[in-house]
């Protein structure tokens, strides 16, 4: 009962070199204490039984305490070394490090390895790649170069930047500040608001809400359209803006833009302010229309609102209080280390797809906040767990746990039913509060609609006021001008008249004063007329202002009513949200209990099927025992039958020859007999003629000849007759032999037929028994596969995890010695550039460590261009989750026929090291440690030795083929 990669059957073939391409759940203490609240006992936490217990130990207690059966053993040192290296630095260790670790007898060597890997210069480089794939999912560059983004991530992980700070920078950066342009890639490279909304929900909160954009999710009851638009409201005001000064796209944001939605299924409408998953709608500052901006929108001017919803998203998501945000990152880090999430898929958190261990996920989320979002610290705790260090092989004592599992099923079912009732009650309570919330929401929505109308009225009255205000302003301007001119002219006319009075005899002066006086009077009349017009316009403008004031008063009154309605709405929202969280928790607990029942039932069912398969196999033994003597007899008779058939077949040529000879003799006898008779008759006739002519010499001669020939033929006939008799006697003997052989053959056939008649029903019976045994074994094996899945979901056995494209690339580079080759090159280059640093490193351990880290980083950067080919072949589609395993022909051809891997084998240091080793055992050890991070078995050493012996005249090529075979093996592709 093992599902590990069988090293004897699937490892590789040296000759074909073919690549393979039970504890009852308690509802108490499941959610754990929240980081933002919860009683942990005394202020120092000493009242908590877990106080002072390391996080990794608490994790193990929860996982092991809810195990459905026996735990898989801890993995071997070989497996742990490979697993830890791949998950913490993204590659396999060189053989010298592997040998040192495996030979180390220290009890704390695993902890030391974890700390060494976390301090390795490759750790931040690798984790930057992990988070790049997680956050950008291999999307092509748009506004921010991937190199800048990856450098930002690398620097962040090198500084061990907390996740809340990293996430806040990613969400808040607008790309205008050169120092923080790189983190704006998350927004800038997703310019479409619905794509951005979906990815914020999936990647940062673990909820794929795409199908809730146009209606409530059709398959997931807990994903609502309001959830989607609650996130949408954070980002719908943001957009990419081409900054003319920076000559770059930056993130801009409007200061207005509310969100409403309508279901395409039901037609039900709604509106929402920004709302994080599992939280209430946010209260927001309000501004008068037109006063929302610090920098107002204009051509080629990026608007800056007084209040930024995007900045609020960054703050609210990362302040430590949002469960969805905290649980999502905790689950993703767990999935990175363990091979699958507590909730899997990692972007589908909901009660119907609950975490396997809700209490563990809550613990991780809370403790991650408590440790100030320290990613490196959490990875260390996860690596230290026994859960991380479990073997992929199922426990051998699995069957022994079946009776206990069967006993627990009934008890756990009762608990599941109880939790179901609690969940139903929680749902009913939540629905009542939802009604109150909906009523309060409708009240506020109605007021918002009124307010929109009132704002529209204000806009309309202001628009209507504008002509009257403009006319009044124009009249005031004209009146002021006329008053100024009339005053000056009146003063001039008065002084001129005074002068004319003093010079009364000056007729010319008097004539000049008169028009001035008349014009002054005229202007005074114009001023009076303008004053009357101004009064009229002033009255009209005042009426317009009063209308605007009335409209604004209406806005103020509605705003006041709206502000008065918001506290009840907020209170109802908080009550409903809290109740909804409790409902989801209870539904989660109920679903988890159901899944645990299914696990125990699967184990009990597997036990039954295994017992049945064993019984079927045992039942086949009596039938086989009954068949054995008959099969023996049948085989004996079949052998005799073959002998008899051989004897008969051996007689046939003799029979055929004698028969043919007899036929030939008889034919000759018949011819000679006829000829002899004719000669005898001719001689008799000649003799009669000679008696009539006794002196006829010719007749005498003829008679003599005929008589001689007749006697000769008569002799021949006699001989042929004798020969025919002999042939007949021989034929009779052979015929007798044939008849005897045929009789013996018939006797054996009869015996065989008799046995066959007895054997046939038994064979049919045995075939049926064997088929049943086969079917039962197949059913048991299928059930074992299901149990294996349950065990990996419960983390009581380690999941078998394929390498990511990046891990596969770096592991191949390390295994072939290409990384080692580049390290040497980088070291030589650095020694030449900085000889003083070389001397310092030789004298000081800290300087040496820093220099080695610099060499490691330099080698990594120079080799990273090789990773692209692996990403293209082994990675998922751009913009899609990247954790799905699949195999293709192109992948197999890449390893089998492609020049890349073979070129690395030829160009790396692996072959050099192997070629210096003479003993096959040493070759095998170096090869297996380099590629598979383990020592070879005795049979594998023998295989290597045999293969090298078979190609002793082609040793370099043979070594290369051996390396290629291991790199192409199934075992190399997986992290186990």
Coordinates of N, CA, C and O in Angstrom, one line a residue, residues 27-184:
X27 N -17.2 21.5 17.9 CA -17.5 22.8 17.4 C -16.8 23.9 18.3 O -16.7 25.1 17.9
X28 N -16.3 23.5 19.4 CA -15.6 24.5 20.3 C -14.2 24.7 19.9 O -13.5 23.7 19.5
X29 N -13.7 25.9 19.9 CA -12.3 26.2 19.6 C -11.9 26.1 18.2 O -10.7 26.0 17.9
X30 N -12.9 26.0 17.3 CA -12.5 25.8 15.9 C -11.9 27.1 15.3 O -11.0 27.1 14.6
X31 N -12.6 28.2 15.6 CA -12.2 29.4 14.9 C -11.0 30.1 15.6 O -10.3 30.8 15.0
X32 N -10.7 29.7 16.8 CA -9.5 30.3 17.5 C -9.7 31.7 17.9 O -10.7 32.4 17.5
X33 N -8.7 32.2 18.5 CA -8.8 33.6 19.0 C -8.4 34.5 17.8 O -7.5 34.2 17.0
X34 N -9.1 35.6 17.6 CA -8.8 36.5 16.6 C -7.6 37.4 17.0 O -7.5 37.8 18.1
X35 N -6.9 37.9 16.0 CA -5.8 38.8 16.3 C -6.4 40.1 16.8 O -5.7 40.8 17.6
X36 N -7.6 40.4 16.4 CA -8.2 41.7 16.8 C -9.0 41.6 18.1 O -9.6 42.5 18.5
X37 N -9.1 40.4 18.6 CA -9.9 40.2 19.8 C -9.8 38.8 20.3 O -9.1 38.0 19.8
X38 N -10.6 38.5 21.3 CA -10.6 37.2 21.9 C -9.8 37.1 23.1 O -8.8 37.7 23.3
X39 N -10.3 36.3 24.1 CA -9.7 36.2 25.4 C -8.7 35.1 25.4 O -9.0 33.9 25.1
X40 N -7.5 35.5 25.6 CA -6.4 34.5 25.7 C -6.0 34.2 27.1 O -4.8 33.8 27.4
X41 N -6.8 34.5 28.1 CA -6.5 34.3 29.5 C -6.1 35.6 30.1 O -6.7 36.6 29.9
X42 N -5.0 35.6 30.8 CA -4.5 36.8 31.4 C -3.9 37.7 30.4 O -3.7 37.3 29.2
X43 N -3.5 38.9 30.8 CA -3.0 39.9 29.8 C -1.7 39.3 29.2 O -1.3 39.7 28.1
X44 N -1.0 38.5 29.9 CA 0.3 38.0 29.3 C 0.0 36.7 28.6 O 0.9 36.1 28.1
X45 N -1.3 36.3 28.5 CA -1.6 35.1 27.7 C -1.4 33.8 28.5 O -1.6 32.7 28.0
X46 N -1.0 33.9 29.8 CA -0.7 32.7 30.5 C -1.9 31.8 30.8 O -1.8 30.7 31.2
X47 N -3.1 32.4 30.6 CA -4.3 31.6 30.8 C -4.6 30.7 29.7 O -5.5 29.8 29.8
X48 N -4.0 30.9 28.6 CA -4.2 30.1 27.4 C -3.3 28.8 27.5 O -2.1 28.9 27.7
X49 N -3.9 27.6 27.3 CA -3.1 26.4 27.4 C -2.0 26.3 26.4 O -1.1 25.6 26.5
X50 N -2.2 27.1 25.3 CA -1.1 27.1 24.2 C -0.1 28.2 24.4 O 0.9 28.3 23.6
X51 N -0.2 28.9 25.6 CA 0.8 30.0 25.8 C 2.2 29.4 25.9 O 2.4 28.5 26.7
X52 N 3.1 30.0 25.2 CA 4.5 29.6 25.2 C 4.8 28.4 24.3 O 5.9 28.0 24.2
X53 N 3.8 27.8 23.7 CA 4.0 26.6 22.8 C 4.3 27.2 21.4 O 3.5 28.0 20.9
X54 N 5.4 26.8 20.8 CA 5.7 27.3 19.5 C 4.6 27.0 18.5 O 3.8 26.1 18.6
X55 N 4.5 27.9 17.5 CA 3.4 27.8 16.5 C 3.4 26.5 15.8 O 2.4 25.9 15.6
X56 N 4.6 26.0 15.4 CA 4.7 24.8 14.7 C 4.1 23.6 15.5 O 3.5 22.7 14.9
X57 N 4.3 23.6 16.8 CA 3.8 22.6 17.6 C 2.3 22.7 17.7 O 1.6 21.6 17.7
X58 N 1.8 23.9 17.8 CA 0.3 24.0 17.9 C -0.4 23.6 16.6 O -1.4 23.0 16.6
X59 N 0.3 23.9 15.5 CA -0.2 23.4 14.2 C -0.3 21.9 14.2 O -1.3 21.3 13.8
X60 N 0.8 21.2 14.6 CA 0.8 19.8 14.6 C -0.2 19.2 15.5 O -0.9 18.2 15.2
X61 N -0.4 19.8 16.7 CA -1.4 19.3 17.6 C -2.8 19.3 17.0 O -3.6 18.4 17.1
X62 N -3.1 20.4 16.2 CA -4.4 20.5 15.6 C -4.6 19.5 14.5 O -5.6 18.9 14.3
X63 N -3.6 19.4 13.6 CA -3.6 18.5 12.5 C -3.7 17.1 13.0 O -4.5 16.3 12.5
X64 N -2.8 16.7 13.9 CA -2.8 15.3 14.3 C -4.0 15.0 15.2 O -4.4 13.8 15.2
X65 N -4.5 16.0 16.0 CA -5.6 15.7 16.8 C -6.9 15.5 16.1 O -7.8 14.9 16.7
X66 N -7.0 15.9 14.8 CA -8.2 15.6 14.0 C -7.9 14.6 12.9 O -8.7 14.5 12.0
X67 N -6.8 13.9 13.1 CA -6.5 12.9 12.0 C -7.6 11.8 12.0 O -8.0 11.3 13.0
X68 N -7.9 11.4 10.8 CA -9.0 10.3 10.7 C -8.4 8.9 10.9 O -9.2 8.0 11.0
X69 N -7.1 8.8 11.0 CA -6.6 7.5 11.2 C -5.1 7.6 11.4 O -4.6 8.7 11.8
X70 N -4.3 6.6 11.2 CA -2.9 6.6 11.5 C -2.2 7.7 10.6 O -2.6 7.9 9.4
X71 N -1.1 8.3 11.1 CA -0.4 9.3 10.3 C 0.7 8.6 9.5 O 1.3 7.6 9.9
X72 N 1.0 9.2 8.4 CA 2.2 8.8 7.6 C 3.4 9.0 8.5 O 3.5 10.0 9.3
X73 N 4.4 8.2 8.3 CA 5.7 8.5 9.0 C 6.3 9.7 8.5 O 6.0 10.3 7.5
X74 N 7.3 10.2 9.3 CA 8.1 11.4 8.9 C 8.9 10.9 7.7 O 9.4 9.8 7.6
X75 N 9.1 11.9 6.8 CA 9.9 11.5 5.6 C 11.4 11.3 5.9 O 11.9 11.7 7.0
X76 N 12.1 10.7 5.0 CA 13.5 10.4 5.3 C 14.3 11.7 5.1 O 13.8 12.7 4.7
X77 N 15.5 11.7 5.6 CA 16.4 12.9 5.5 C 16.6 13.2 4.0 O 16.7 14.4 3.7
X78 N 16.7 12.3 3.2 CA 16.8 12.5 1.7 C 15.6 13.3 1.2 O 15.8 14.3 0.5
X79 N 14.4 12.8 1.5 CA 13.2 13.5 1.1 C 13.1 14.9 1.7 O 12.7 15.9 1.0
X80 N 13.4 15.0 3.0 CA 13.3 16.3 3.6 C 14.3 17.3 3.0 O 13.9 18.5 2.7
X81 N 15.5 16.9 2.7 CA 16.5 17.8 2.1 C 16.0 18.3 0.8 O 16.1 19.5 0.5
X82 N 15.5 17.4 0.0 CA 15.1 17.8 -1.4 C 13.9 18.7 -1.3 O 13.8 19.8 -1.9
X83 N 12.9 18.4 -0.4 CA 11.7 19.1 -0.2 C 12.0 20.5 0.3 O 11.5 21.5 -0.2
X84 N 12.8 20.6 1.3 CA 13.1 21.9 1.9 C 13.8 22.8 1.0 O 13.6 24.0 0.9
X85 N 14.8 22.2 0.3 CA 15.6 23.0 -0.7 C 14.7 23.6 -1.8 O 14.8 24.8 -2.1
X86 N 13.8 22.8 -2.3 CA 12.9 23.2 -3.4 C 11.9 24.3 -2.9 O 11.6 25.2 -3.7
X87 N 11.4 24.1 -1.7 CA 10.3 25.1 -1.3 C 10.9 26.3 -0.7 O 10.2 27.3 -0.6
X88 N 12.2 26.3 -0.3 CA 12.7 27.6 0.3 C 13.7 28.3 -0.6 O 13.9 29.5 -0.5
X89 N 14.4 27.6 -1.5 CA 15.3 28.3 -2.4 C 15.1 27.9 -3.8 O 15.7 28.4 -4.7
X90 N 14.1 27.0 -4.1 CA 13.7 26.8 -5.5 C 14.6 25.8 -6.3 O 14.5 25.8 -7.5
X91 N 15.5 25.1 -5.7 CA 16.4 24.2 -6.4 C 16.8 23.1 -5.5 O 16.5 23.1 -4.3
X92 N 17.6 22.1 -6.1 CA 18.1 21.0 -5.3 C 19.5 21.4 -4.8 O 20.2 22.2 -5.4
X93 N 20.0 20.7 -3.8 CA 21.3 21.0 -3.2 C 22.4 20.3 -4.1 O 22.1 19.3 -4.7
X94 N 23.6 20.9 -4.1 CA 24.7 20.2 -4.8 C 25.0 18.9 -4.0 O 24.7 18.8 -2.8
X95 N 25.7 17.9 -4.6 CA 25.9 16.7 -3.9 C 26.8 16.8 -2.7 O 26.5 16.0 -1.7
X96 N 27.7 17.7 -2.6 CA 28.5 17.8 -1.4 C 27.7 18.2 -0.2 O 27.8 17.7 0.9
X97 N 26.7 19.1 -0.4 CA 25.8 19.6 0.7 C 24.9 18.4 1.0 O 24.6 18.2 2.2
X98 N 24.4 17.7 0.0 CA 23.5 16.6 0.3 C 24.2 15.5 1.1 O 23.7 15.0 2.1
X99 N 25.5 15.2 0.7 CA 26.2 14.2 1.4 C 26.5 14.6 2.9 O 26.4 13.8 3.8
X100 N 26.8 15.9 3.1 CA 27.1 16.4 4.4 C 25.9 16.3 5.3 O 25.9 15.9 6.5
X101 N 24.7 16.7 4.7 CA 23.5 16.6 5.5 C 23.1 15.2 5.9 O 22.7 14.9 7.0
X102 N 23.2 14.3 4.9 CA 22.8 12.9 5.1 C 23.7 12.2 6.1 O 23.3 11.3 6.8
X103 N 25.0 12.6 6.1 CA 25.9 12.0 7.0 C 25.9 12.7 8.4 O 26.6 12.1 9.3
X104 N 25.2 13.8 8.6 CA 25.2 14.5 9.8 C 24.3 13.8 10.8 O 23.1 13.5 10.5
X105 N 24.8 13.5 12.0 CA 24.0 12.7 13.0 C 23.4 13.6 14.0 O 22.7 13.1 15.0
X106 N 23.5 14.9 13.8 CA 22.9 15.9 14.8 C 21.4 15.8 14.9 O 20.7 15.7 13.8
X107 N 20.8 15.8 16.1 CA 19.4 15.7 16.2 C 18.6 16.9 15.7 O 17.4 16.8 15.3
X108 N 19.3 18.1 15.6 CA 18.6 19.3 15.2 C 19.0 19.7 13.8 O 18.9 20.9 13.4
X109 N 19.5 18.8 13.0 CA 20.0 19.2 11.7 C 19.0 19.7 10.8 O 19.2 20.5 9.9
X110 N 17.7 19.2 10.9 CA 16.7 19.7 10.1 C 16.4 21.2 10.4 O 16.2 22.0 9.4
X111 N 16.3 21.5 11.6 CA 16.1 22.9 12.0 C 17.3 23.8 11.5 O 17.0 24.9 10.9
X112 N 18.5 23.3 11.6 CA 19.6 24.0 11.1 C 19.6 24.2 9.6 O 19.9 25.3 9.1
X113 N 19.1 23.2 8.9 CA 19.0 23.3 7.4 C 17.9 24.4 7.1 O 18.2 25.2 6.2
X114 N 16.8 24.3 7.8 CA 15.8 25.3 7.5 C 16.3 26.7 7.7 O 16.1 27.6 6.8
X115 N 17.0 27.0 8.8 CA 17.6 28.3 9.0 C 18.6 28.7 8.0 O 18.7 29.8 7.6
X116 N 19.4 27.7 7.6 CA 20.4 28.0 6.6 C 19.8 28.3 5.2 O 20.2 29.3 4.5
X117 N 18.8 27.6 4.9 CA 18.1 27.9 3.6 C 17.4 29.3 3.6 O 17.4 30.0 2.6
X118 N 16.8 29.6 4.7 CA 16.1 30.9 4.8 C 17.1 32.1 4.8 O 16.7 33.2 4.4
X119 N 18.3 31.8 5.2 CA 19.4 32.8 5.2 C 20.1 32.8 3.9 O 21.0 33.7 3.6
X120 N 19.9 31.8 3.0 CA 20.6 31.7 1.7 C 20.2 32.9 0.8 O 19.1 33.4 0.8
X121 N 21.2 33.3 0.1 CA 21.0 34.5 -0.8 C 20.0 34.2 -1.9 O 19.4 35.1 -2.5
X122 N 19.7 32.9 -2.2 CA 18.7 32.5 -3.2 C 17.3 32.6 -2.7 O 16.4 32.6 -3.5
X123 N 17.1 32.6 -1.4 CA 15.8 32.6 -0.8 C 15.0 33.8 -1.3 O 13.8 33.7 -1.8
X124 N 15.5 35.1 -1.1 CA 14.7 36.2 -1.6 C 14.5 36.2 -3.1 O 13.4 36.6 -3.6
X125 N 15.5 35.7 -3.8 CA 15.3 35.6 -5.3 C 14.2 34.7 -5.7 O 13.3 35.0 -6.5
X126 N 14.2 33.5 -5.0 CA 13.1 32.5 -5.3 C 11.8 33.0 -4.9 O 10.8 32.9 -5.6
X127 N 11.7 33.5 -3.6 CA 10.4 34.0 -3.1 C 9.8 35.1 -4.0 O 8.6 35.3 -4.1
X128 N 10.7 36.0 -4.5 CA 10.3 37.0 -5.4 C 9.6 36.4 -6.6 O 8.5 36.9 -7.1
X129 N 10.2 35.3 -7.1 CA 9.5 34.7 -8.3 C 8.2 34.0 -7.9 O 7.3 34.1 -8.7
X130 N 8.1 33.4 -6.7 CA 6.9 32.8 -6.3 C 5.8 33.9 -6.2 O 4.7 33.7 -6.7
X131 N 6.1 35.0 -5.6 CA 5.1 36.1 -5.5 C 4.8 36.8 -6.8 O 3.7 37.3 -7.0
X132 N 5.8 36.8 -7.7 CA 5.5 37.4 -9.0 C 4.5 36.5 -9.7 O 3.5 37.0 -10.3
X133 N 4.7 35.2 -9.7 CA 3.7 34.3 -10.3 C 2.3 34.4 -9.6 O 1.3 34.4 -10.3
X134 N 2.3 34.5 -8.3 CA 1.1 34.6 -7.5 C 0.3 35.9 -7.9 O -0.9 35.9 -8.1
X135 N 1.0 37.0 -7.9 CA 0.4 38.3 -8.1 C 0.1 38.7 -9.6 O -0.9 39.3 -9.9
X136 N 1.0 38.3 -10.5 CA 0.9 38.7 -11.9 C 0.5 37.5 -12.8 O 0.1 37.7 -13.9
X137 N 0.7 36.3 -12.3 CA 0.3 35.1 -13.1 C 0.8 35.1 -14.5 O 0.1 34.8 -15.5
X138 N 2.1 35.5 -14.6 CA 2.8 35.4 -15.9 C 2.1 36.3 -17.0 O 2.2 36.0 -18.2
X139 N 1.5 37.4 -16.6 CA 0.9 38.3 -17.6 C 2.0 39.0 -18.4 O 3.1 39.3 -17.8
X140 N 1.8 39.3 -19.7 CA 2.8 40.0 -20.4 C 2.9 41.4 -19.9 O 1.9 42.0 -19.4
X141 N 4.1 42.0 -20.1 CA 4.3 43.4 -19.6 C 3.4 44.4 -20.4 O 3.2 44.2 -21.6
X142 N 2.9 45.4 -19.7 CA 2.2 46.5 -20.3 C 2.8 47.8 -20.0 O 3.4 48.5 -20.9
X143 N 2.7 48.2 -18.8 CA 3.2 49.6 -18.4 C 4.5 49.5 -17.6 O 5.3 50.5 -17.6
X144 N 4.7 48.5 -16.8 CA 5.9 48.4 -15.9 C 6.7 47.2 -16.3 O 6.1 46.1 -16.4
X145 N 8.0 47.4 -16.7 CA 8.8 46.2 -17.1 C 8.9 45.2 -16.0 O 9.0 45.5 -14.8
X146 N 8.9 43.9 -16.4 CA 9.0 42.8 -15.4 C 10.2 42.9 -14.6 O 10.2 42.5 -13.4
X147 N 11.3 43.3 -15.3 CA 12.6 43.4 -14.5 C 12.5 44.3 -13.4 O 13.0 44.1 -12.3
X148 N 11.8 45.5 -13.5 CA 11.7 46.5 -12.4 C 10.8 45.9 -11.3 O 11.1 46.0 -10.1
X149 N 9.8 45.2 -11.7 CA 8.8 44.6 -10.8 C 9.5 43.5 -10.0 O 9.4 43.4 -8.7
X150 N 10.3 42.7 -10.7 CA 11.0 41.6 -10.0 C 12.1 42.1 -9.1 O 12.3 41.5 -8.0
X151 N 12.8 43.2 -9.5 CA 13.8 43.8 -8.6 C 13.1 44.3 -7.4 O 13.7 44.2 -6.3
X152 N 12.0 44.9 -7.5 CA 11.3 45.4 -6.4 C 10.9 44.3 -5.4 O 11.1 44.4 -4.2
X153 N 10.4 43.2 -5.9 CA 10.1 42.0 -5.1 C 11.3 41.4 -4.5 O 11.3 41.1 -3.3
X154 N 12.4 41.3 -5.2 CA 13.6 40.8 -4.7 C 14.2 41.6 -3.5 O 14.6 41.1 -2.5
X155 N 14.2 42.9 -3.7 CA 14.6 43.8 -2.7 C 13.7 43.7 -1.4 O 14.2 43.7 -0.3
X156 N 12.4 43.6 -1.7 CA 11.5 43.4 -0.6 C 11.7 42.2 0.2 O 11.7 42.2 1.5
X157 N 11.9 41.1 -0.5 CA 12.2 39.8 0.3 C 13.6 39.8 0.9 O 13.7 39.2 2.0
X158 N 14.5 40.4 0.3 CA 15.8 40.5 0.9 C 15.8 41.3 2.2 O 16.5 41.0 3.2
X159 N 14.9 42.3 2.2 CA 14.8 43.1 3.4 C 13.7 42.5 4.4 O 13.4 43.1 5.4
X160 N 13.2 41.3 4.0 CA 12.1 40.7 4.8 C 11.0 41.7 5.0 O 10.5 41.8 6.2
X161 N 10.6 42.4 4.0 CA 9.5 43.3 4.1 C 8.2 42.6 4.5 O 7.8 41.6 3.9
X162 N 7.5 43.1 5.6 CA 6.3 42.4 6.0 C 5.2 42.4 4.9 O 5.2 43.3 4.0
X163 N 4.4 41.4 4.9 CA 3.4 41.2 3.8 C 2.4 42.4 3.8 O 2.0 42.9 2.7
X164 N 2.0 42.9 5.0 CA 1.1 44.1 5.0 C 1.7 45.3 4.3 O 1.0 46.0 3.6
X165 N 3.0 45.5 4.5 CA 3.6 46.7 3.9 C 3.7 46.4 2.4 O 3.4 47.3 1.6
X166 N 4.1 45.2 2.0 CA 4.3 44.9 0.6 C 2.9 45.0 -0.1 O 2.8 45.7 -1.2
X167 N 1.9 44.5 0.5 CA 0.5 44.6 -0.1 C 0.0 46.0 -0.2 O -0.6 46.4 -1.2
X168 N 0.3 46.8 0.9 CA -0.1 48.1 0.9 C 0.5 49.0 -0.2 O -0.1 49.8 -0.9
X169 N 1.8 48.7 -0.4 CA 2.5 49.4 -1.5 C 2.0 49.0 -2.8 O 1.8 49.9 -3.7
X170 N 1.7 47.8 -3.0 CA 1.1 47.3 -4.3 C -0.2 47.9 -4.6 O -0.5 48.3 -5.7
X171 N -1.0 48.0 -3.6 CA -2.4 48.5 -3.7 C -2.4 50.1 -3.8 O -3.3 50.6 -4.5
X172 N -1.5 50.7 -3.1 CA -1.6 52.2 -3.0 C -0.8 52.9 -4.1 O -1.0 54.1 -4.4
X173 N 0.3 52.3 -4.6 CA 1.2 53.0 -5.4 C 0.5 53.4 -6.7 O -0.2 52.6 -7.3
X174 N 0.8 54.6 -7.2 CA 0.1 55.1 -8.4 C 1.1 55.1 -9.6 O 0.7 55.4 -10.7
X175 N 2.4 54.9 -9.3 CA 3.4 54.8 -10.4 C 4.0 56.2 -10.7 O 4.9 56.2 -11.6
X176 N 3.6 57.2 -10.1 CA 4.1 58.6 -10.4 C 5.5 58.8 -9.7 O 6.4 59.4 -10.3
X177 N 5.7 58.2 -8.5 CA 6.9 58.3 -7.8 C 7.8 57.2 -8.3 O 7.5 56.0 -8.3
X178 N 9.0 57.6 -8.9 CA 9.9 56.6 -9.5 C 10.3 55.5 -8.5 O 10.5 54.3 -8.9
X179 N 10.4 55.8 -7.2 CA 10.8 54.9 -6.2 C 9.8 53.8 -6.0 O 10.1 52.7 -5.5
X180 N 8.5 54.1 -6.2 CA 7.4 53.2 -6.0 C 6.6 53.0 -7.3 O 5.4 52.7 -7.2
X181 N 7.3 53.1 -8.4 CA 6.6 52.8 -9.7 C 6.4 51.3 -9.9 O 5.3 50.9 -10.3
X182 N 7.4 50.5 -9.5 CA 7.3 49.1 -9.7 C 6.1 48.4 -9.1 O 5.4 47.6 -9.8
X183 N 5.7 48.7 -7.8 CA 4.6 48.0 -7.3 C 3.2 48.4 -7.9 O 2.2 47.7 -7.8
X184 N 3.3 49.5 -8.7 CA 2.0 49.9 -9.4 C 1.7 49.0 -10.5 O 0.6 49.1 -11.2

